[in-house]
C-alpha positions as a printed NumPy array, in Angstrom:
array([[  0.024,  -0.061,  -0.186],
       [  2.671,   2.497,   1.052],
       [  4.691,   1.728,  -1.68 ],
       [  1.901,   2.143,  -4.503],
       [  1.131,   5.427,  -2.604],
       [  4.735,   6.787,  -2.868],
       [  4.54 ,   5.552,  -7.01 ],
       [  1.06 ,   7.656,  -7.653],
       [  0.885,  10.321,  -4.942],
       [  4.172,  11.108,  -2.71 ],
       [  6.887,  11.262,  -5.382],
       [  5.068,  13.931,  -7.429],
       [  4.632,  16.213,  -3.958],
       [  8.285,  16.023,  -3.253],
       [  9.493,  18.737,  -5.741],
       [  8.264,  22.094,  -7.121],
       [  8.081,  20.936, -10.886],
       [  6.384,  17.839, -12.653],
       [  8.963,  15.819, -14.53 ],
       [  7.969,  13.649, -17.052],
       [ 11.007,  11.684, -15.7  ],
       [ 11.098,  12.255, -11.847],
       [ 13.959,  10.884, -10.11 ],
       [ 12.23 ,  10.209,  -7.205],
       [ 10.616,   7.686,  -9.162],
       [ 12.615,   4.986, -11.355],
       [ 16.28 ,   5.74 ,  -9.992],
       [ 14.742,   6.073,  -6.407],
       [ 13.014,   2.955,  -6.53 ],
       [ 15.849,   0.75 ,  -8.429],
       [ 17.937,   1.73 ,  -5.416],
       [ 15.413,   1.241,  -2.971],
       [ 15.146,  -2.474,  -4.314],
       [ 18.677,  -3.235,  -3.948],
       [ 19.156,  -1.084,  -0.448],
       [ 16.764,  -1.726,   2.312],
       [ 18.035,   1.821,   4.054],
       [ 16.575,   3.702,   1.014],
       [ 13.412,   1.317,   0.914],
       [ 12.622,   1.819,   4.423],
       [ 13.108,   5.818,   3.863],
       [ 11.013,   5.799,   0.842],
       [  8.098,   3.756,   2.624],
       [  8.631,   6.372,   5.567],
       [  7.891,   9.497,   3.603],
       [  5.026,   7.877,   1.703],
       [  3.401,   6.697,   4.766],
       [  3.868,  10.52 ,   6.799],
       [  2.065,  11.864,   3.322],
       [ -0.675,   9.254,   3.315],
       [ -1.576,   9.185,   6.926],
       [ -2.434,  12.875,   6.883],
       [ -5.151,  12.083,   4.841],
       [ -6.317,   9.132,   5.719],
       [ -5.757,   9.048,   9.826],
       [ -5.122,   5.314,   9.203],
       [ -3.486,   4.291,  12.925],
       [ -2.218,   1.226,  11.042],
       [ -0.488,   3.534,   8.616],
       [  0.906,   5.551,  11.003],
       [  2.148,   2.922,  13.281],
       [  3.858,   1.271,  10.001],
       [  4.789,   5.001,   9.026],
       [  6.936,   5.121,  12.448],
       [  8.507,   1.722,  12.351],
       [  9.925,   2.292,   8.749],
       [ 10.983,   5.943,   9.831],
       [ 12.727,   4.254,  13.232],
       [ 14.489,   1.683,  10.856],
       [ 15.586,   4.352,   8.184],
       [ 16.718,   6.551,  10.985],
       [ 18.713,   4.433,  12.988],
       [ 20.319,   2.773,   9.626],
       [ 21.309,   6.574,   8.559],
       [ 23.222,   7.032,  12.415],
       [ 25.005,   3.963,  11.864],
       [ 26.112,   4.633,   8.214],
       [ 27.083,   8.068,   8.983],
       [ 28.975,   6.922,  11.812],
       [ 31.013,   4.546,   9.74 ],
       [ 30.973,   6.49 ,   6.691],
       [ 34.193,   7.903,   5.525],
       [ 35.954,  10.275,   2.879],
       [ 36.957,   7.134,   0.835],
       [ 33.83 ,   5.504,   0.621],
       [ 32.156,   5.084,  -3.451],
       [ 30.124,   7.545,  -4.894],
       [ 27.427,   5.179,  -5.427],
       [ 27.324,   4.801,  -1.426],
       [ 27.863,   8.057,  -1.004],
       [ 24.596,   8.742,  -3.203],
       [ 22.581,   5.965,  -1.394],
       [ 23.118,   7.985,   1.827],
       [ 22.314,  11.363,   0.43 ],
       [ 19.073,   9.993,  -0.98 ],
       [ 17.916,   8.793,   2.543],
       [ 19.344,  12.094,   4.292],
       [ 16.869,  13.836,   1.816],
       [ 14.072,  11.575,   2.284],
       [ 14.335,  11.847,   6.085],
       [ 14.124,  16.043,   5.373],
       [ 11.019,  15.327,   3.481],
       [  9.885,  13.092,   5.74 ],
       [ 10.454,  15.78 ,   8.71 ],
       [  8.99 ,  18.652,   5.995],
       [  5.659,  16.595,   5.319],
       [  4.886,  15.823,   8.809],
       [  5.309,  19.204,   9.975],
       [  8.443,  18.458,  12.123],
       [  8.535,  20.254,  15.602],
       [ 11.22 ,  19.222,  17.248],
       [ 14.194,  20.501,  15.205],
       [ 14.976,  16.963,  13.732],
       [ 14.848,  18.696,   9.918],
       [ 17.994,  20.415,  10.612],
       [ 20.238,  17.265,  11.99 ],
       [ 19.124,  15.343,   8.723],
       [ 20.012,  18.925,   6.715],
       [ 23.474,  18.179,   8.496],
       [ 24.014,  14.528,   7.348],
       [ 23.126,  15.477,   4.003],
       [ 25.643,  18.186,   3.736],
       [ 28.361,  15.723,   4.703],
       [ 27.538,  13.639,   2.001],
       [ 26.973,  16.556,  -0.764],
       [ 30.542,  17.811,   0.512],
       [ 31.891,  14.571,  -0.723],
       [ 29.894,  13.961,  -3.774],
       [ 30.124,  17.692,  -5.358],
       [ 33.386,  17.19 ,  -6.208],
       [ 33.105,  14.076,  -8.381],
       [ 32.227,  15.797, -11.812],
       [ 30.954,  12.883, -13.481],
       [ 28.744,  12.023, -10.682],
       [ 26.866,  15.603, -11.203],
       [ 26.771,  15.138, -15.143],
       [ 25.732,  11.713, -15.465],
       [ 23.056,  11.29 , -12.15 ],
       [ 19.697,  13.708, -12.58 ],
       [ 19.191,  11.865,  -9.008],
       [ 22.211,  13.531,  -7.919],
       [ 21.659,  16.937,  -8.971],
       [ 17.98 ,  16.54 ,  -7.937],
       [ 19.338,  16.116,  -4.209],
       [ 21.997,  18.501,  -4.304],
       [ 19.102,  21.139,  -4.9  ],
       [ 17.   ,  19.941,  -2.383],
       [ 19.863,  20.042,   0.332],
       [ 20.636,  23.527,  -0.757],
       [ 16.929,  24.341,  -0.481],
       [ 16.665,  22.988,   3.16 ],
       [ 20.023,  24.163,   4.064],
       [ 18.952,  27.812,   2.731],
       [ 15.958,  27.857,   4.432],
       [ 17.639,  26.313,   8.033],
       [ 19.055,  29.747,   8.264],
       [ 15.443,  31.637,   8.996],
       [ 15.926,  29.814,  12.41 ],
       [ 17.006,  31.582,  15.447],
       [ 18.416,  28.236,  16.817],
       [ 21.105,  26.82 ,  13.832],
       [ 22.878,  23.731,  14.049],
       [ 24.545,  23.606,  11.107],
       [ 27.499,  25.228,  12.406],
       [ 29.218,  25.755,   9.134],
       [ 29.028,  29.456,   7.886],
       [ 27.461,  29.566,   4.161],
       [ 30.627,  30.722,   2.527],
       [ 32.15 ,  27.221,   3.389],
       [ 29.499,  25.339,   2.483],
       [ 30.003,  23.608,  -0.691],
       [ 26.774,  24.16 ,  -2.157],
       [ 25.365,  27.539,  -0.415],
       [ 28.605,  29.004,  -1.534],
       [ 28.083,  28.833,  -4.631],
       [ 24.86 ,  27.715,  -6.478],
       [ 26.941,  27.698,  -9.994],
       [ 28.077,  24.406,  -9.084],
       [ 24.78 ,  22.739,  -9.478],
       [ 23.443,  24.917, -12.183],
       [ 24.024,  22.431, -14.905],
       [ 22.06 ,  19.393, -13.041],
       [ 19.563,  18.323, -15.605],
       [ 16.853,  18.814, -12.809],
       [ 18.374,  22.287, -11.795],
       [ 15.162,  24.362, -11.12 ],
       [ 12.846,  21.54 ,  -8.752],
       [ 13.091,  23.304,  -5.768],
       [ 14.397,  26.933,  -6.531],
       [ 12.46 ,  27.368,  -9.916],
       [ 14.34 ,  30.703, -11.628],
       [ 14.804,  32.348,  -8.38 ],
       [ 18.191,  30.535,  -7.13 ],
       [ 19.798,  33.755,  -6.839],
       [ 17.199,  34.879,  -4.764],
       [ 17.927,  31.589,  -2.268],
       [ 21.564,  32.168,  -2.607],
       [ 20.878,  35.724,  -0.317],
       [ 18.527,  33.89 ,   2.364],
       [ 21.402,  33.162,   4.663],
       [ 22.469,  36.808,   4.81 ],
       [ 19.513,  38.239,   5.066],
       [ 18.296,  36.1  ,   7.653],
       [ 21.495,  37.325,   9.713],
       [ 20.511,  40.48 ,   9.202],
       [ 17.153,  40.258,  10.47 ],
       [ 17.725,  37.911,  13.095],
       [ 20.888,  39.23 ,  14.803],
       [ 21.617,  43.077,  13.158],
       [ 18.08 ,  44.876,  13.554],
       [ 19.164,  47.006,  16.109],
       [ 22.285,  48.263,  14.32 ],
       [ 20.414,  48.76 ,  11.134],
       [ 17.62 ,  50.612,  12.868],
       [ 19.751,  52.98 ,  14.858],
       [ 22.265,  52.875,  11.838],
       [ 25.226,  52.553,  14.174],
       [ 27.326,  49.909,  11.843],
       [ 28.459,  51.104,   8.539],
       [ 29.552,  47.917,   7.676],
       [ 25.863,  46.218,   8.293],
       [ 24.422,  49.163,   6.708],
       [ 26.446,  48.696,   3.875],
       [ 25.549,  45.444,   3.598],
       [ 21.921,  45.522,   3.942],
       [ 21.99 ,  47.927,   1.073],
       [ 23.506,  45.307,  -1.058],
       [ 20.842,  42.849,  -0.244],
       [ 18.48 ,  45.468,  -1.044],
       [ 20.037,  46.332,  -4.098],
       [ 20.193,  42.397,  -5.119],
       [ 16.748,  41.816,  -4.286],
       [ 15.091,  44.388,  -5.94 ],
       [ 17.363,  43.79 ,  -9.346],
       [ 16.042,  40.225,  -9.525],
       [ 14.22 ,  39.214, -12.531],
       [ 13.507,  35.91 , -13.42 ],
       [ 17.036,  34.42 , -15.237],
       [ 16.966,  34.563, -18.802],
       [ 19.69 ,  32.036, -19.454],
       [ 16.772,  29.489, -18.235],
       [ 13.378,  28.127, -19.237],
       [ 10.917,  28.879, -16.885],
       [  7.378,  28.285, -16.84 ],
       [  5.316,  31.082, -15.964],
       [  4.394,  29.593, -12.56 ],
       [  7.771,  29.347, -11.565],
       [  8.132,  32.836, -12.886],
       [  5.307,  34.419, -10.405],
       [  6.812,  32.172,  -7.433],
       [ 10.393,  33.729,  -7.992],
       [  8.008,  37.221,  -7.262],
       [  6.494,  35.666,  -4.138],
       [ 10.441,  34.97 ,  -2.987],
       [ 11.644,  38.234,  -3.781],
       [  8.363,  40.129,  -1.928],
       [  9.378,  37.778,   0.938],
       [ 12.652,  38.639,   1.24 ],
       [ 12.156,  42.443,   0.558],
       [  9.548,  42.063,   3.53 ],
       [ 12.535,  40.561,   5.811],
       [ 14.693,  43.869,   4.894],
       [ 11.725,  45.804,   5.92 ],
       [ 11.707,  43.812,   8.829],
       [ 15.336,  44.797,  10.106],
       [ 14.383,  48.545,  10.291],
       [ 12.16 ,  47.782,  13.135],
       [ 14.207,  48.268,  16.532],
       [ 13.994,  46.024,  19.396],
       [ 10.44 ,  47.103,  21.397],
       [  9.055,  48.861,  18.602],
       [  6.307,  47.652,  16.802],
       [  6.012,  47.486,  13.022],
       [  3.805,  50.577,  12.092],
       [  6.396,  52.679,  11.079],
       [  7.665,  49.752,   8.333],
       [  3.777,  48.656,   7.422],
       [  3.281,  51.236,   4.521],
       [  6.211,  49.428,   2.594],
       [  5.212,  45.879,   3.648],
       [  1.118,  46.021,   3.023],
       [  1.706,  46.263,  -0.64 ],
       [  3.888,  43.584,  -0.954],
       [  1.609,  41.388,   1.357],
       [ -1.394,  42.294,  -1.09 ],
       [  0.666,  41.308,  -4.165],
       [  1.945,  38.051,  -2.815],
       [ -1.318,  36.779,  -1.747],
       [ -2.271,  37.563,  -5.277],
       [  0.412,  35.686,  -6.562],
       [ -0.114,  32.703,  -4.317],
       [ -4.051,  32.427,  -5.253],
       [ -2.846,  32.356,  -8.944],
       [ -0.596,  29.616,  -8.646],
       [ -2.229,  27.774,  -5.776],
       [ -2.919,  24.392,  -7.955],
       [  0.399,  24.398,  -9.684],
       [  3.372,  22.18 ,  -8.821],
       [  5.434,  25.108,  -7.671],
       [  3.05 ,  25.82 ,  -4.851],
       [  4.165,  22.88 ,  -2.726],
       [  7.722,  24.319,  -2.246],
       [  6.15 ,  27.415,  -0.981],
       [  4.966,  27.126,   2.578],
       [  7.683,  29.024,   3.875],
       [  7.1  ,  32.345,   2.214],
       [  3.304,  31.63 ,   2.813],
       [  4.424,  31.645,   6.976],
       [  6.742,  34.437,   6.586],
       [  3.948,  36.471,   4.764],
       [  1.159,  35.907,   7.374],
       [  3.492,  36.615,  10.361],
       [  3.458,  40.223,   8.908],
       [ -0.403,  40.121,   8.592],
       [ -2.298,  42.808,  10.832],
       [ -5.348,  42.902,   9.177],
       [ -7.841,  40.376,   9.693],
       [ -9.383,  40.067,   6.165],
       [ -5.795,  39.228,   4.915],
       [ -5.195,  36.872,   7.6  ],
       [ -8.563,  34.814,   6.866],
       [ -7.637,  34.712,   3.087],
       [ -4.51 ,  33.183,   3.833],
       [ -6.038,  30.741,   6.044],
       [ -8.795,  29.885,   3.049],
       [ -5.935,  29.424,   0.818],
       [ -3.702,  27.079,   3.113],
       [ -6.996,  24.809,   3.947],
       [ -7.826,  24.43 ,   0.094],
       [ -4.23 ,  23.948,  -1.095],
       [ -4.036,  20.704,  -3.268],
       [ -1.146,  19.419,  -1.414],
       [ -2.405,  20.084,   2.234],
       [ -0.099,  18.129,   4.677],
       [  0.923,  18.09 ,   8.356],
       [  3.389,  21.249,   7.584],
       [  0.185,  23.121,   6.667],
       [ -1.614,  22.355,  10.015],
       [  1.606,  23.49 ,  12.049],
       [  1.562,  26.796,   9.47 ],
       [ -2.018,  27.986,  10.883],
       [ -1.089,  26.967,  14.631],
       [  2.13 ,  29.372,  14.751],
       [  0.378,  32.016,  12.905],
       [ -2.238,  32.159,  15.194],
       [  0.304,  32.319,  18.125],
       [  1.794,  35.074,  16.433],
       [ -1.7  ,  36.536,  15.946],
       [ -2.721,  36.234,  19.248],
       [  0.607,  36.941,  20.909],
       [ -1.054,  40.516,  22.157],
       [  2.359,  42.045,  21.588],
       [  3.343,  44.484,  18.935],
       [  7.188,  42.555,  18.858],
       [  5.685,  39.578,  18.148],
       [  5.679,  39.923,  14.342],
       [  7.704,  38.085,  11.56 ],
       [ 10.306,  35.934,  11.482],
       [ 11.323,  37.52 ,  14.614],
       [  7.651,  36.836,  16.252],
       [  7.686,  33.172,  14.657],
       [ 10.922,  32.553,  16.537],
       [  9.692,  34.17 ,  20.003],
       [  6.531,  32.24 ,  20.003],
       [  8.231,  28.91 ,  19.01 ],
       [ 10.267,  29.081,  21.97 ],
       [  7.548,  30.245,  24.093],
       [  5.779,  26.893,  23.328],
       [  8.901,  24.615,  23.367],
       [  8.88 ,  23.89 ,  19.574],
       [ 10.651,  24.507,  16.312],
       [  9.647,  26.35 ,  13.405],
       [  9.993,  23.969,  10.107],
       [ 10.922,  26.101,   7.145],
       [ 10.208,  23.893,   4.088]])
């Protein structure tokens, strides 16, 4: 049952682009047949996806068993894995690590496990990215590299990161050009990969440098802020890539959300957001219209994180209801959507001017002893 569900439904929900040849189908299933660890990971992902809609207790029990076996196996392999391991072995383990990331994302992970899987994936990416033949010849490897880049970039939006390695030393985050030539590139970031490259820096500014930016204390930080603002406003869909209309609109959503975050940087500690809302409000309206336009497109499956950030900056009740309606009717509704709704209600009901934006999301998450799941 779970394998059938994976083939017919789950595998198509794991990327933001419909593929005639989906690497999460044939290549992944071929590896699963010969590698039990991959098979357990595949069935765990299928189970967590299936169970959310069926509410079947037997499916949930089977899912937990597959997840536990895959997690235990991945930990063992990571402990015994060495740089000299074969490319084939490393690719299998990278696949398992990314499938574990998918499991946590689909399940609306709230205990921080997603970040541990991202860290494991980084080890295998670092080993594989230098092996040019693997990158050129394997659509699956290209897909996994981009999935890692997607999860790793978003992990910086959390104020409790455990990746430890600065973006400039990450083999992929430091330079997305190394995976641009992969056949499947664009499956997660579409034509907006240059914007995703900016996320770690923008996240650092809004999470750690708001006081400096709002008070114009540090010329270097202010210059970096202006550089980021110019980079985001100057972005346009890549001319050298063939992107669908939906992917271009998704890129505009990411662009708007990063601009919102840069406006959030101007809110000093203890201040409310009123003085920046004249800049943020039009972005919210445009972003909601874009969300509604592409809500039934495959690309919308990788836009949960901008939806959560946009919602965290909404002050008007009609906008909030509009967003909740969109989340509730999404064609790939998962436990992650439920978590987004829960977090946004905490932000909206916070009763504190400072509970706003991603700093507000982080604040309520810590208050409720949970983790954010940006995916």
